[in-house]
XYZ file of C-alpha atoms in Angstrom:
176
model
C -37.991 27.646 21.758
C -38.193 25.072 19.220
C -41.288 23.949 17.485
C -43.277 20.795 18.278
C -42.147 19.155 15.046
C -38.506 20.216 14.872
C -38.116 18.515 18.364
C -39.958 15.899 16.553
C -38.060 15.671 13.935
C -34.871 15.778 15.859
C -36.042 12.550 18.433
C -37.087 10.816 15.468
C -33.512 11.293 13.693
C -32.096 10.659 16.807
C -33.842 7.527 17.142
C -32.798 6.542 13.612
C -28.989 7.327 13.890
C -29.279 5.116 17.338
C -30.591 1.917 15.280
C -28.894 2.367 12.104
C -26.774 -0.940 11.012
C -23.042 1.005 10.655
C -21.194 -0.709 8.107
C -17.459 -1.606 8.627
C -14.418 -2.041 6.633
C -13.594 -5.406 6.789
C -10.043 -5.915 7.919
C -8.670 -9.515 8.018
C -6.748 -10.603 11.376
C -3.433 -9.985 9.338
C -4.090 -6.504 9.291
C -4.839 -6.183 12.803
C -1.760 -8.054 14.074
C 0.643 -6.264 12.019
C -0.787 -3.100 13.548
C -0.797 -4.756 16.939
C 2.758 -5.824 16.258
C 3.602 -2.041 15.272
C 1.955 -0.719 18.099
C 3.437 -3.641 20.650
C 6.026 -3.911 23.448
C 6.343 -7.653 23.265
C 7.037 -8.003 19.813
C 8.057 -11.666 20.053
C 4.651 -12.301 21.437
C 2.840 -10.880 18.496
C 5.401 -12.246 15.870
C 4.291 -15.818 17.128
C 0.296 -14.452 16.672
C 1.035 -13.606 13.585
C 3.089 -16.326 12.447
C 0.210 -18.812 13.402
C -2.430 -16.434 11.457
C -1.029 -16.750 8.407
C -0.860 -20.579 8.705
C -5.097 -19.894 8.422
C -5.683 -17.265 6.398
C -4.359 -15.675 3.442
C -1.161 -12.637 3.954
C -1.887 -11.699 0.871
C -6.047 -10.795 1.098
C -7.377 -8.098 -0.115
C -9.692 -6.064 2.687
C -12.671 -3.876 1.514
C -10.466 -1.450 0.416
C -8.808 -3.277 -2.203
C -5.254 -3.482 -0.175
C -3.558 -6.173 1.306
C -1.265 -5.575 4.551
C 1.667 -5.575 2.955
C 0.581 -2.852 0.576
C -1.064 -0.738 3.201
C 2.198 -1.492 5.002
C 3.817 0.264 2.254
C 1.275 3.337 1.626
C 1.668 4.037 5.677
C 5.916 4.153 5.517
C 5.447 1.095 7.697
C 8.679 -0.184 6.607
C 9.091 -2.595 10.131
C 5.443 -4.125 9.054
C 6.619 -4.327 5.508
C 9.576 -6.260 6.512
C 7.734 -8.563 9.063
C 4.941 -9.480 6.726
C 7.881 -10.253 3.796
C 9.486 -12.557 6.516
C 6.138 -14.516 6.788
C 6.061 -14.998 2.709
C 3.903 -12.147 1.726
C 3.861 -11.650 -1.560
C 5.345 -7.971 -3.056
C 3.979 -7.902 -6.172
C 0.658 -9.239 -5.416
C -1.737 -6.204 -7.160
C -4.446 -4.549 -5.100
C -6.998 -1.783 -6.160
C -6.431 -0.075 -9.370
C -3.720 -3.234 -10.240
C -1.357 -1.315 -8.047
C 1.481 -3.082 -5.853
C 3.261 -2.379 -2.402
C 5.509 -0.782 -4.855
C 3.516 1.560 -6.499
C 2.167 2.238 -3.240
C 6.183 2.977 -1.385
C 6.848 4.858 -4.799
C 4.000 7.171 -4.706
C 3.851 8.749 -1.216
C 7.788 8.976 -1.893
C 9.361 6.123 0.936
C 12.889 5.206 -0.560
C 13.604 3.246 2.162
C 10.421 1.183 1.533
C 10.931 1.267 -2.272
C 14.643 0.038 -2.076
C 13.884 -2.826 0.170
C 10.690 -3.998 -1.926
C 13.566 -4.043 -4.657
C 15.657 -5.503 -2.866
C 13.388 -8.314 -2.021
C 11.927 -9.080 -5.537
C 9.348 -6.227 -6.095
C 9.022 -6.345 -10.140
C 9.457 -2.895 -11.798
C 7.487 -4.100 -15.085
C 4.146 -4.358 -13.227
C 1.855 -1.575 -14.912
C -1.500 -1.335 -13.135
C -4.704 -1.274 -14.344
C -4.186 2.118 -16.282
C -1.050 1.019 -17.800
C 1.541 2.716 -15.755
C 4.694 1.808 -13.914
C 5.593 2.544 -10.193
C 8.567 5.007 -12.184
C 5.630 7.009 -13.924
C 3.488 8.113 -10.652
C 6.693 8.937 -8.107
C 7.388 12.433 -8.046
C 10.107 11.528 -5.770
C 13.604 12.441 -7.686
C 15.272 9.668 -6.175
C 13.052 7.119 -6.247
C 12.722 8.672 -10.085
C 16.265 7.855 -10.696
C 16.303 4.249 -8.608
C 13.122 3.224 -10.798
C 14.589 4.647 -13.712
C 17.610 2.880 -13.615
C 15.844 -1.123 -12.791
C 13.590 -0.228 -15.745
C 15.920 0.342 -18.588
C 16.578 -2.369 -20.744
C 19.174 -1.011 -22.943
C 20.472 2.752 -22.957
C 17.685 4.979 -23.306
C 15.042 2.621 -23.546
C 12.280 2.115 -20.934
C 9.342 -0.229 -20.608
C 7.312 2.135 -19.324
C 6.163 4.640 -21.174
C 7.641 8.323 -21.622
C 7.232 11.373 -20.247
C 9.287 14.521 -20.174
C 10.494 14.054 -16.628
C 12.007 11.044 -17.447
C 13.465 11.690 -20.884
C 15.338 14.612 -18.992
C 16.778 12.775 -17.012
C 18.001 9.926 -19.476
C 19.258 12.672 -21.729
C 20.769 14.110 -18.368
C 22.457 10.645 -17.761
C 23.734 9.916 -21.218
C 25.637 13.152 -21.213
C-alpha cells in the first residue's frame, strides 16, 4: 500500500501533466502537404493543394527546426518530395540550421540519388555552412566523395574546400 502523500503526490502530478500547455514544432502547411502528397493515392489532388499553398506562403520557410521542406525532403531520402517541391520553385541552396543546404543534408546521410539530382538542378557545391565546410567535407559516402570531389575542383588538384586526408587520397589516387 502506498502512503497518503505518494498517492498525493502522484494525483497532483497527474493533475499537472493533464493541464500542462505541450509545446509543438511548428510545421508550415508546405511541410504537411508534401508529406500528405508522399503518403497520398491521389497525387494529382494534392499536387493542386500544394501548388495553391505555395502561391500563400513561403516553399522555402524555415520550421522550428531550422529546415525547410525541401531540405527535410532531402535528410529523409525523400527524393519524390524533393523533386515535387523543385517543380514548384523551391529553392536548393536556400541554407537552414547550422548554414546547411538540401545538399549538405542528401550528402550527409549518403542519398546519391538525391545528391545527383540537387546537382543536377543547380545545388551550388561552394556553399560552406556556418562552420566553414562543404557538402564534400561531411559525406562519408565514397561516391558521393568522388561526385563532390569532382564539381569542386577548380583546376587539377585544387579544391575550394578545404583538405583533409580522405580527399587528398583520392586526388593523388586520380592524378595517377
Amino acid at each position: 500500500m502506498m502512503s497518503t502523500r505518494v498517492e498525493s503526490n502522484i494525483a497532483e502530478k497527474q493533475h499537472e501533466a493533464r493541464h500542462k500547455k505541450v509545446k509543438r514544432v511548428r510545421s508550415s502547411p508546405i511541410d504537411l502537404l508534401v508529406w500528405e502528397y508522399a503518403n497520398s493515392l491521389d497525387r494529382t489532388k494534392t499536387f493542386e493543394k500544394l501548388k495553391e499553398a505555395t502561391e500563400h506562403f513561403d516553399i522555402d520557410e524555415l520550421n522550428a527546426s531550422g529546415l525547410n521542406a525541401l531540405q527535410q525532403c532531402a535528410l529523409d531520402g525523400n527524393l519524390e518530395g524533393l523533386k515535387l517541391l523543385l517543380s514548384l520553385g523551391a529553392d536548393c541552396n536556400k541554407r537552414g540550421r547550422g548554414g546547411w543546404t538540401a545538399l549538405h543534408y542528401a550528402a550527409s546521410e549518403g542519398y546519391l540519388e538525391i545528391v545527383r539530382y540537387l546537382m543536377r538542378n543547380g545545388a551550388n557545391v561552394r556553399i560552406a555552412d556556418h562552420n566553414h565546410k562543404f557538402p564534400v567535407e561531411i559525406t562519408e559516402d565514397e561516391s558521393i566523395l568522388k561526385l563532390l570531389l569532382r564539381a569542386t575542383i577548380v583546376s587539377k588538384g585544387t579544391l575550394l574546400a578545404g583538405s583533409n586526408e580522405r580527399r587528398t587520397r583520392y586526388l593523388h589516387k586520380e592524378s595517377v
